[in-house]
mmCIF file with all atom_site columns, C-alpha atoms in Angstrom:
data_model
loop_
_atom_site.group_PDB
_atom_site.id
_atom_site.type_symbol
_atom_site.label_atom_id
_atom_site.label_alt_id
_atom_site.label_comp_id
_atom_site.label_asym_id
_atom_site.label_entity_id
_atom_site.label_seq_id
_atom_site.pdbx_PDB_ins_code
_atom_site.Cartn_x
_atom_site.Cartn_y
_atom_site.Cartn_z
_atom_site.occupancy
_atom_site.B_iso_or_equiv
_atom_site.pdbx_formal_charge
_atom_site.auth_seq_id
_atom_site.auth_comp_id
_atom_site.auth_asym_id
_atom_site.auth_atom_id
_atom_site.pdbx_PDB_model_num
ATOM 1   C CA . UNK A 1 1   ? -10.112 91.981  38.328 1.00 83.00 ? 1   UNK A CA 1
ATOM 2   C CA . UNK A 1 2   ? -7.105  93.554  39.455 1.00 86.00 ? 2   UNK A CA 1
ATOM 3   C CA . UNK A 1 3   ? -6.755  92.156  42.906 1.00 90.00 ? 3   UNK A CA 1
ATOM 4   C CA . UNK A 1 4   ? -6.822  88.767  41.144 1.00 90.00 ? 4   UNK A CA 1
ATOM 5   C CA . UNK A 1 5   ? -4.809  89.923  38.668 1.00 89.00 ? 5   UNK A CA 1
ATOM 6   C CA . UNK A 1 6   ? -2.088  90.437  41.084 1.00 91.00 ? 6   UNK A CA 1
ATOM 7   C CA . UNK A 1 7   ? -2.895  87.502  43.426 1.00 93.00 ? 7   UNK A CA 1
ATOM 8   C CA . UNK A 1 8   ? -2.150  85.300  40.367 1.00 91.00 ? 8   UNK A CA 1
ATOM 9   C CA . UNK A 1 9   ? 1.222   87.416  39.483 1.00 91.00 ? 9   UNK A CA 1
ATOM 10  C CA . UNK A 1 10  ? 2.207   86.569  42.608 1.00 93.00 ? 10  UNK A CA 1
ATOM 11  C CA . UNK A 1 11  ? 1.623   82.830  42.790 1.00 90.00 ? 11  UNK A CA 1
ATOM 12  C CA . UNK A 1 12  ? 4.356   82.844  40.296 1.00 87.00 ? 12  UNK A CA 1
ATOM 13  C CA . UNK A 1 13  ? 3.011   80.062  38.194 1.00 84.00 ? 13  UNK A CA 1
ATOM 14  C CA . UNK A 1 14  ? 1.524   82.461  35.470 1.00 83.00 ? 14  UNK A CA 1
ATOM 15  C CA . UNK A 1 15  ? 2.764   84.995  32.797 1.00 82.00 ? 15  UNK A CA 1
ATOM 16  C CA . UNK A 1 16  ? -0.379  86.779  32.486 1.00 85.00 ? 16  UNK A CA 1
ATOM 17  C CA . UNK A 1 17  ? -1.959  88.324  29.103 1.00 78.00 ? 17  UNK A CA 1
ATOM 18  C CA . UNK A 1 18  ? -3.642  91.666  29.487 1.00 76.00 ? 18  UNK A CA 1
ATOM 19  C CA . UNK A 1 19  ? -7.669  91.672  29.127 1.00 72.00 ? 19  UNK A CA 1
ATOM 20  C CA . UNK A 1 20  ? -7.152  94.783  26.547 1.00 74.00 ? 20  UNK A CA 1
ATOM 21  C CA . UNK A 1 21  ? -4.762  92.942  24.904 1.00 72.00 ? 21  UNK A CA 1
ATOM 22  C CA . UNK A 1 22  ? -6.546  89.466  24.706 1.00 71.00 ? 22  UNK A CA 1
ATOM 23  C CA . UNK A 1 23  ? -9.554  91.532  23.977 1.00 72.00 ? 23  UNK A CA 1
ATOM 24  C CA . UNK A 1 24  ? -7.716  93.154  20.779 1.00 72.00 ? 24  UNK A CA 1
ATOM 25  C CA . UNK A 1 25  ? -7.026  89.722  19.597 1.00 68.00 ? 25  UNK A CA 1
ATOM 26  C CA . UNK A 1 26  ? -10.365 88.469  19.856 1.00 69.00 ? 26  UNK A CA 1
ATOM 27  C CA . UNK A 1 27  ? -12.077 91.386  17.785 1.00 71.00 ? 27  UNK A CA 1
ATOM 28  C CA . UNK A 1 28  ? -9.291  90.996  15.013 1.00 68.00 ? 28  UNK A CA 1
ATOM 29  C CA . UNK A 1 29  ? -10.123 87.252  14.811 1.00 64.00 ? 29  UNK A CA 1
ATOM 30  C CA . UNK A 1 30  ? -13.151 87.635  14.534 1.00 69.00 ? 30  UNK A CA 1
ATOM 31  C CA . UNK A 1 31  ? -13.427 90.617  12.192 1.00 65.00 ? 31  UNK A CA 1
ATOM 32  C CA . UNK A 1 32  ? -11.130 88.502  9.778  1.00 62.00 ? 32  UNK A CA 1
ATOM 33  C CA . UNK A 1 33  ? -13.088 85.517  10.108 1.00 60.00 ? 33  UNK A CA 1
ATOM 34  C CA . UNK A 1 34  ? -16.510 87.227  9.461  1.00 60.00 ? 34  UNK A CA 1
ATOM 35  C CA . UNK A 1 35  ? -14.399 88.364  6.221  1.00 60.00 ? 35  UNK A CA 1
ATOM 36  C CA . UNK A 1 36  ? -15.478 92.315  6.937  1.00 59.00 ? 36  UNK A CA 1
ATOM 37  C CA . UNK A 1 37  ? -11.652 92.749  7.077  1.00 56.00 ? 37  UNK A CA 1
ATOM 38  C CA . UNK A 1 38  ? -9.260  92.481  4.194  1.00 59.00 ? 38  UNK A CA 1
ATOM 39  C CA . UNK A 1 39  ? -6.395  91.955  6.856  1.00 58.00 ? 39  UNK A CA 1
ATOM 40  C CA . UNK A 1 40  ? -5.347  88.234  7.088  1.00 55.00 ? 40  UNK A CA 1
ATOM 41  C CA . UNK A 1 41  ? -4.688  87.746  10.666 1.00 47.00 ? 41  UNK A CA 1
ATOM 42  C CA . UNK A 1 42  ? -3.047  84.922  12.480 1.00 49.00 ? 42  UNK A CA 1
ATOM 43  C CA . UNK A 1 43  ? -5.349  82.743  14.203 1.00 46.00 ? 43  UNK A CA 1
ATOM 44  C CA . UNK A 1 44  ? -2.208  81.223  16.434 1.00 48.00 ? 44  UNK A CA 1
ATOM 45  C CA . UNK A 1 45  ? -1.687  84.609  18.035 1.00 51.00 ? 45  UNK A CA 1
ATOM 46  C CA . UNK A 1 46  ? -3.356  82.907  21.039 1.00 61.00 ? 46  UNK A CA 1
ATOM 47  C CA . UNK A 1 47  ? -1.319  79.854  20.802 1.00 64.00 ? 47  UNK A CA 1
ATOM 48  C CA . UNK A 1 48  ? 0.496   81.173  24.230 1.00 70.00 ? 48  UNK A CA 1
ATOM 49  C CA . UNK A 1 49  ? -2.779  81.491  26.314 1.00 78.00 ? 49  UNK A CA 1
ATOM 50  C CA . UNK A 1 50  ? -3.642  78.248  27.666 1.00 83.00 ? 50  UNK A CA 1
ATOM 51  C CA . UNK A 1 51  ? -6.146  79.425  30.575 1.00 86.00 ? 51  UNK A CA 1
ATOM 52  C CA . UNK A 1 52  ? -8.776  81.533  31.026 1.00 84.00 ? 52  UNK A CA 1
ATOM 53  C CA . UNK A 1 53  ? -9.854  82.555  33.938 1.00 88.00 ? 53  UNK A CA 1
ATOM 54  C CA . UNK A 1 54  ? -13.552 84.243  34.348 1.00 86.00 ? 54  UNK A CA 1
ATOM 55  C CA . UNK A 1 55  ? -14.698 85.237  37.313 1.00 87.00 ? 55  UNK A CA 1
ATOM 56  C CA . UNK A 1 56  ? -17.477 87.879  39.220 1.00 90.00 ? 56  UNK A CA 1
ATOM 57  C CA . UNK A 1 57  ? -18.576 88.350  42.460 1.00 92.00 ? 57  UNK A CA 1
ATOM 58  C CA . UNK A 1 58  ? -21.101 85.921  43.660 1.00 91.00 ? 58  UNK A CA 1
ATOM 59  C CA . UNK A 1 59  ? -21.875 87.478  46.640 1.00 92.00 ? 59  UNK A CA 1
ATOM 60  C CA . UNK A 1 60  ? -21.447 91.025  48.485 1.00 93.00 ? 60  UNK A CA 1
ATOM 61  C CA . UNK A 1 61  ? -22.590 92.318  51.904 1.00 93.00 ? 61  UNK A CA 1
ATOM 62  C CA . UNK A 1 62  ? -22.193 95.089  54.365 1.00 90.00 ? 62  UNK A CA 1
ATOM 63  C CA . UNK A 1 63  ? -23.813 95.933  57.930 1.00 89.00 ? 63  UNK A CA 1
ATOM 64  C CA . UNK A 1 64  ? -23.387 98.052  60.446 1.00 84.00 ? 64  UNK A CA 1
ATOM 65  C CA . UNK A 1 65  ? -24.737 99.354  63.505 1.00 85.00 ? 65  UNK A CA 1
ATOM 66  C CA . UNK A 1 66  ? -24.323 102.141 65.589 1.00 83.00 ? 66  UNK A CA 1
ATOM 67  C CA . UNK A 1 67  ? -24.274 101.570 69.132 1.00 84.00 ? 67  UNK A CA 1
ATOM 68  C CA . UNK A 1 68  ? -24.689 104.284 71.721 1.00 85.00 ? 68  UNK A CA 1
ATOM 69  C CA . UNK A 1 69  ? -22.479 104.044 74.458 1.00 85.00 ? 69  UNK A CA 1
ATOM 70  C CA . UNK A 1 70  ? -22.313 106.412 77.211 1.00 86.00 ? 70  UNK A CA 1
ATOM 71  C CA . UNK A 1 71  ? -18.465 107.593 78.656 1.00 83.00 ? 71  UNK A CA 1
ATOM 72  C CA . UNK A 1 72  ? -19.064 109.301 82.261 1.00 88.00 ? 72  UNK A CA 1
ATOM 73  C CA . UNK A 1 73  ? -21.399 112.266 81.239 1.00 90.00 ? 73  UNK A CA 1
ATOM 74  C CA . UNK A 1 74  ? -20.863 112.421 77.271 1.00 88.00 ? 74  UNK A CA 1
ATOM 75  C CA . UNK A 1 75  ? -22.663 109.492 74.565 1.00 86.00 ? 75  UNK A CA 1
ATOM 76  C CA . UNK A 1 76  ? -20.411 108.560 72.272 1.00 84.00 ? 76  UNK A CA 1
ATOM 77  C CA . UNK A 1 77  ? -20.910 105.740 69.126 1.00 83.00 ? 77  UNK A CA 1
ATOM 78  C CA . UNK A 1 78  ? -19.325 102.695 68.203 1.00 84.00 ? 78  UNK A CA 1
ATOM 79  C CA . UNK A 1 79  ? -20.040 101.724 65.000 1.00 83.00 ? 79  UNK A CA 1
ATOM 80  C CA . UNK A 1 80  ? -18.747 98.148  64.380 1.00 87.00 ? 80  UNK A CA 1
ATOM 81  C CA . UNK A 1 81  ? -18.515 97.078  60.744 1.00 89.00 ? 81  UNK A CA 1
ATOM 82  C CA . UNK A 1 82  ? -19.059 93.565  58.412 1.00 93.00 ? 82  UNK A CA 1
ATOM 83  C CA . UNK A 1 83  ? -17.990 93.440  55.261 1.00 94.00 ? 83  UNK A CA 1
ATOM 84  C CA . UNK A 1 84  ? -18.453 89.747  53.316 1.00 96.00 ? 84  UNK A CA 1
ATOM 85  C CA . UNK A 1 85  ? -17.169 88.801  50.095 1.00 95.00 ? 85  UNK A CA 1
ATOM 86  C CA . UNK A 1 86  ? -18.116 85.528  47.525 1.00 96.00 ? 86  UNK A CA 1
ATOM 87  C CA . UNK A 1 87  ? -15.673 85.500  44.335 1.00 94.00 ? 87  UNK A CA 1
ATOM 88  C CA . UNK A 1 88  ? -16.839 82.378  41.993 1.00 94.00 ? 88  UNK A CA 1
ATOM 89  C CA . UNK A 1 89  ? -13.690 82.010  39.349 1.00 94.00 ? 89  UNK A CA 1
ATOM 90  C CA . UNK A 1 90  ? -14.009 79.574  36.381 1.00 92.00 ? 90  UNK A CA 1
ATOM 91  C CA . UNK A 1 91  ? -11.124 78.307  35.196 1.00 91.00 ? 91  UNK A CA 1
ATOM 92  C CA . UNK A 1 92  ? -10.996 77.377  31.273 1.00 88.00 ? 92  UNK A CA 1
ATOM 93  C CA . UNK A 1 93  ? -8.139  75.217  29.616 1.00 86.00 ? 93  UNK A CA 1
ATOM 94  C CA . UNK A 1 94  ? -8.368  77.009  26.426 1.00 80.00 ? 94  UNK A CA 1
ATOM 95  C CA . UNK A 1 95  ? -6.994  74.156  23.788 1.00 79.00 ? 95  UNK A CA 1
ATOM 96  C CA . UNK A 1 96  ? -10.411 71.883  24.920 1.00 82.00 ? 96  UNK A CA 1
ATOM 97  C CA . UNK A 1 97  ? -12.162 74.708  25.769 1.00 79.00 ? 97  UNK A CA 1
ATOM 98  C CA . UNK A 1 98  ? -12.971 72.388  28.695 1.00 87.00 ? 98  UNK A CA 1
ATOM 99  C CA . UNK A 1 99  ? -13.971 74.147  32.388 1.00 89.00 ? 99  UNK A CA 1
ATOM 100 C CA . UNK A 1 100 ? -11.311 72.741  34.335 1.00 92.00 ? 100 UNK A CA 1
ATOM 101 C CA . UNK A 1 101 ? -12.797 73.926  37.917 1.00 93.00 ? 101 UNK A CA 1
ATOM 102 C CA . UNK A 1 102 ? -15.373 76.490  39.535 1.00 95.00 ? 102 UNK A CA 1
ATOM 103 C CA . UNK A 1 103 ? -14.124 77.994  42.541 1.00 95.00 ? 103 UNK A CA 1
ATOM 104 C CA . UNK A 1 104 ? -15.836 80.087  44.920 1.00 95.00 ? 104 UNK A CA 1
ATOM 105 C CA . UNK A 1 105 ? -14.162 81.570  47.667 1.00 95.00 ? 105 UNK A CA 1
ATOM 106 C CA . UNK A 1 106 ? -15.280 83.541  50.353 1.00 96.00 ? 106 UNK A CA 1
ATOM 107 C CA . UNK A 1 107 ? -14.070 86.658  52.861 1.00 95.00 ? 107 UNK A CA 1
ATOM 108 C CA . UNK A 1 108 ? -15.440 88.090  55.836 1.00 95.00 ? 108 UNK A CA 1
ATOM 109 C CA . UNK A 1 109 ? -14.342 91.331  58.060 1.00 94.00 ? 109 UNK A CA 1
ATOM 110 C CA . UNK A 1 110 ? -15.600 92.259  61.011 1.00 93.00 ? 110 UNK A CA 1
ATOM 111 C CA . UNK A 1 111 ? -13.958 95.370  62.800 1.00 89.00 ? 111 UNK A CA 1
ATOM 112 C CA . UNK A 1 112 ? -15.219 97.099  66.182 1.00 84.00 ? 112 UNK A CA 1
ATOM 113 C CA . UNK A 1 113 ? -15.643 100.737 65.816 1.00 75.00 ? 113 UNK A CA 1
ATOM 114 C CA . UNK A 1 114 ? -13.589 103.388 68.259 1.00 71.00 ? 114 UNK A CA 1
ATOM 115 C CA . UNK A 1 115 ? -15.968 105.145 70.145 1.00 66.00 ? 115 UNK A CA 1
ATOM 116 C CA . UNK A 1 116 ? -17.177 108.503 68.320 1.00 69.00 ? 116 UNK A CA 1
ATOM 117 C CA . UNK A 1 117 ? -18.762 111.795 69.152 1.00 67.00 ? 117 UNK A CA 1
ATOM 118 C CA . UNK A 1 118 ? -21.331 111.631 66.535 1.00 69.00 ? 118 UNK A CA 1
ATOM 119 C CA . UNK A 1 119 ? -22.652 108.519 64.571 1.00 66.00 ? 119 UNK A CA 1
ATOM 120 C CA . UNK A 1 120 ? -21.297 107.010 61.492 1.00 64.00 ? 120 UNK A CA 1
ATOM 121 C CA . UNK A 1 121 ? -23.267 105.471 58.808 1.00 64.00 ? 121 UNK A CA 1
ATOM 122 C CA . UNK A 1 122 ? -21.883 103.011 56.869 1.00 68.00 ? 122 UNK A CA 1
ATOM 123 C CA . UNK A 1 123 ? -18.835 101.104 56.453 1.00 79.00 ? 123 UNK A CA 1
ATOM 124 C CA . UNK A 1 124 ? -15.698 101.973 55.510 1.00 83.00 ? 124 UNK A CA 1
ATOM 125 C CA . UNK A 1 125 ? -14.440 101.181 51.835 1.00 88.00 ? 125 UNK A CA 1
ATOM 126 C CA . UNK A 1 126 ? -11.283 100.002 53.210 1.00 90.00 ? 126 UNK A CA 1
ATOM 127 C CA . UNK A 1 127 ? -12.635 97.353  54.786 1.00 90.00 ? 127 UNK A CA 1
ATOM 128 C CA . UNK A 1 128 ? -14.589 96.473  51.531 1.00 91.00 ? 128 UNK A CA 1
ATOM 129 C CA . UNK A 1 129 ? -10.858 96.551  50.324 1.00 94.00 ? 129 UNK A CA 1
ATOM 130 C CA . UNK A 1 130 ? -9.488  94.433  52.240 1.00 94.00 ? 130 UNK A CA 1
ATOM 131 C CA . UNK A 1 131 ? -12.333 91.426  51.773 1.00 95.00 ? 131 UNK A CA 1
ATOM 132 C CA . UNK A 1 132 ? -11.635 91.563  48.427 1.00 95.00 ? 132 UNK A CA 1
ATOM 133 C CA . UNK A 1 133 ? -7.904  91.659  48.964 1.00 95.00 ? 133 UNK A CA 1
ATOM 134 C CA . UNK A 1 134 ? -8.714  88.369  51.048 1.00 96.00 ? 134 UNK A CA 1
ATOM 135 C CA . UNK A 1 135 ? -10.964 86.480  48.917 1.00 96.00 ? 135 UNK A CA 1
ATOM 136 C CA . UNK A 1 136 ? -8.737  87.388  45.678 1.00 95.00 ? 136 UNK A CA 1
ATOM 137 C CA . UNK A 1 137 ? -5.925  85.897  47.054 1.00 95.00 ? 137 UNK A CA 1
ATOM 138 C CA . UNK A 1 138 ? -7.831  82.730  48.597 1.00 95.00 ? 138 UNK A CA 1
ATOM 139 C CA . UNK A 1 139 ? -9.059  82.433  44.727 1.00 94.00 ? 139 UNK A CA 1
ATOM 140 C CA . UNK A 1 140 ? -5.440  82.986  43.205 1.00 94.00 ? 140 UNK A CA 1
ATOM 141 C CA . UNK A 1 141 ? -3.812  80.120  45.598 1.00 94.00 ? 141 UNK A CA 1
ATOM 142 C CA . UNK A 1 142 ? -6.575  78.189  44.536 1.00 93.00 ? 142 UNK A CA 1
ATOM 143 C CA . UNK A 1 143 ? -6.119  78.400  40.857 1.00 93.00 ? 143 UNK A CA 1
ATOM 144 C CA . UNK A 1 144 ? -2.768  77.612  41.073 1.00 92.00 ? 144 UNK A CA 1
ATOM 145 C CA . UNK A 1 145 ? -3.316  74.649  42.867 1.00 92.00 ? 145 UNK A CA 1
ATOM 146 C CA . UNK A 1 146 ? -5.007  73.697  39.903 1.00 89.00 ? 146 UNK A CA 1
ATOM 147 C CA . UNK A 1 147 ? -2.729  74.180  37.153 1.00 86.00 ? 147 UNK A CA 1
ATOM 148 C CA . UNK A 1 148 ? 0.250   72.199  39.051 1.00 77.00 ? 148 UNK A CA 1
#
């Protein structure tokens, strides 16, 4: 949430409303509504969101393999790395409460592995970082595409 969080800041087509915040807002509403509060509370305190954007990861996969290679009389490993990343984003006009669009966007990283004395087993989180880095920002440029 925070990679697209700042993906969408920097589209510059947004002023963003904090989840905590927005979350706040909801729970008052809905607290005053049910009537278990004796707190009036102003139903157009949402009157400035007009999007919401939900989103979770649709799909999420590592590999990697070890291979033994042999340098003049020592083995060595290279282990090379995949990382791929799905993102599916809904995005809500929140006056209609219509879906406007579904997105899905996708990421990939492959990186070759410097030849090691010992093996390594798995991949490397930055390279989970950086797929979602990608995909975040492919799903950012895409939502604001949508909202021109």
């Amino acid at each position: 949430p925070d990679l697209l969080e700042a993906e969408l800041f920097k589209e510059g087509n947004f002023e963003l409303v904090e989840r905590e915040r927005l979350d706040a807002l909801i729970d008052e509403q809905t607290l005053s509504f049910a009537g278990l509060t004796d707190k009036e509370y102003d139903f157009g305190a949402l009157k400035g969101v007009d999007y919401f954007v939900l989103g979770s990861i649709s799909g999420f996969s590592t590999d990697f393999d070890n291979v033994q290679v042999k340098l003049g009389s020592k083995i060595m490993y290279v282990n090379n790395q995949n990382v791929q990343l799905s993102l599916t984003a809904k995005l809500v006009d929140v006056t209609p409460g219509k879906m406007l669009a579904v997105i899905t966007e996708e990421a990939e990283v492959n990186k070759k592995g410097r030849p090691r004395g010992n093996q390594k087993h798995g991949v490397d989180k930055k390279y989970i970082d950086e797929a979602a880095k990608k995909v975040a920002k492919s799903v950012a440029k895409s939502i604001s595409e949508q909202v021109k």
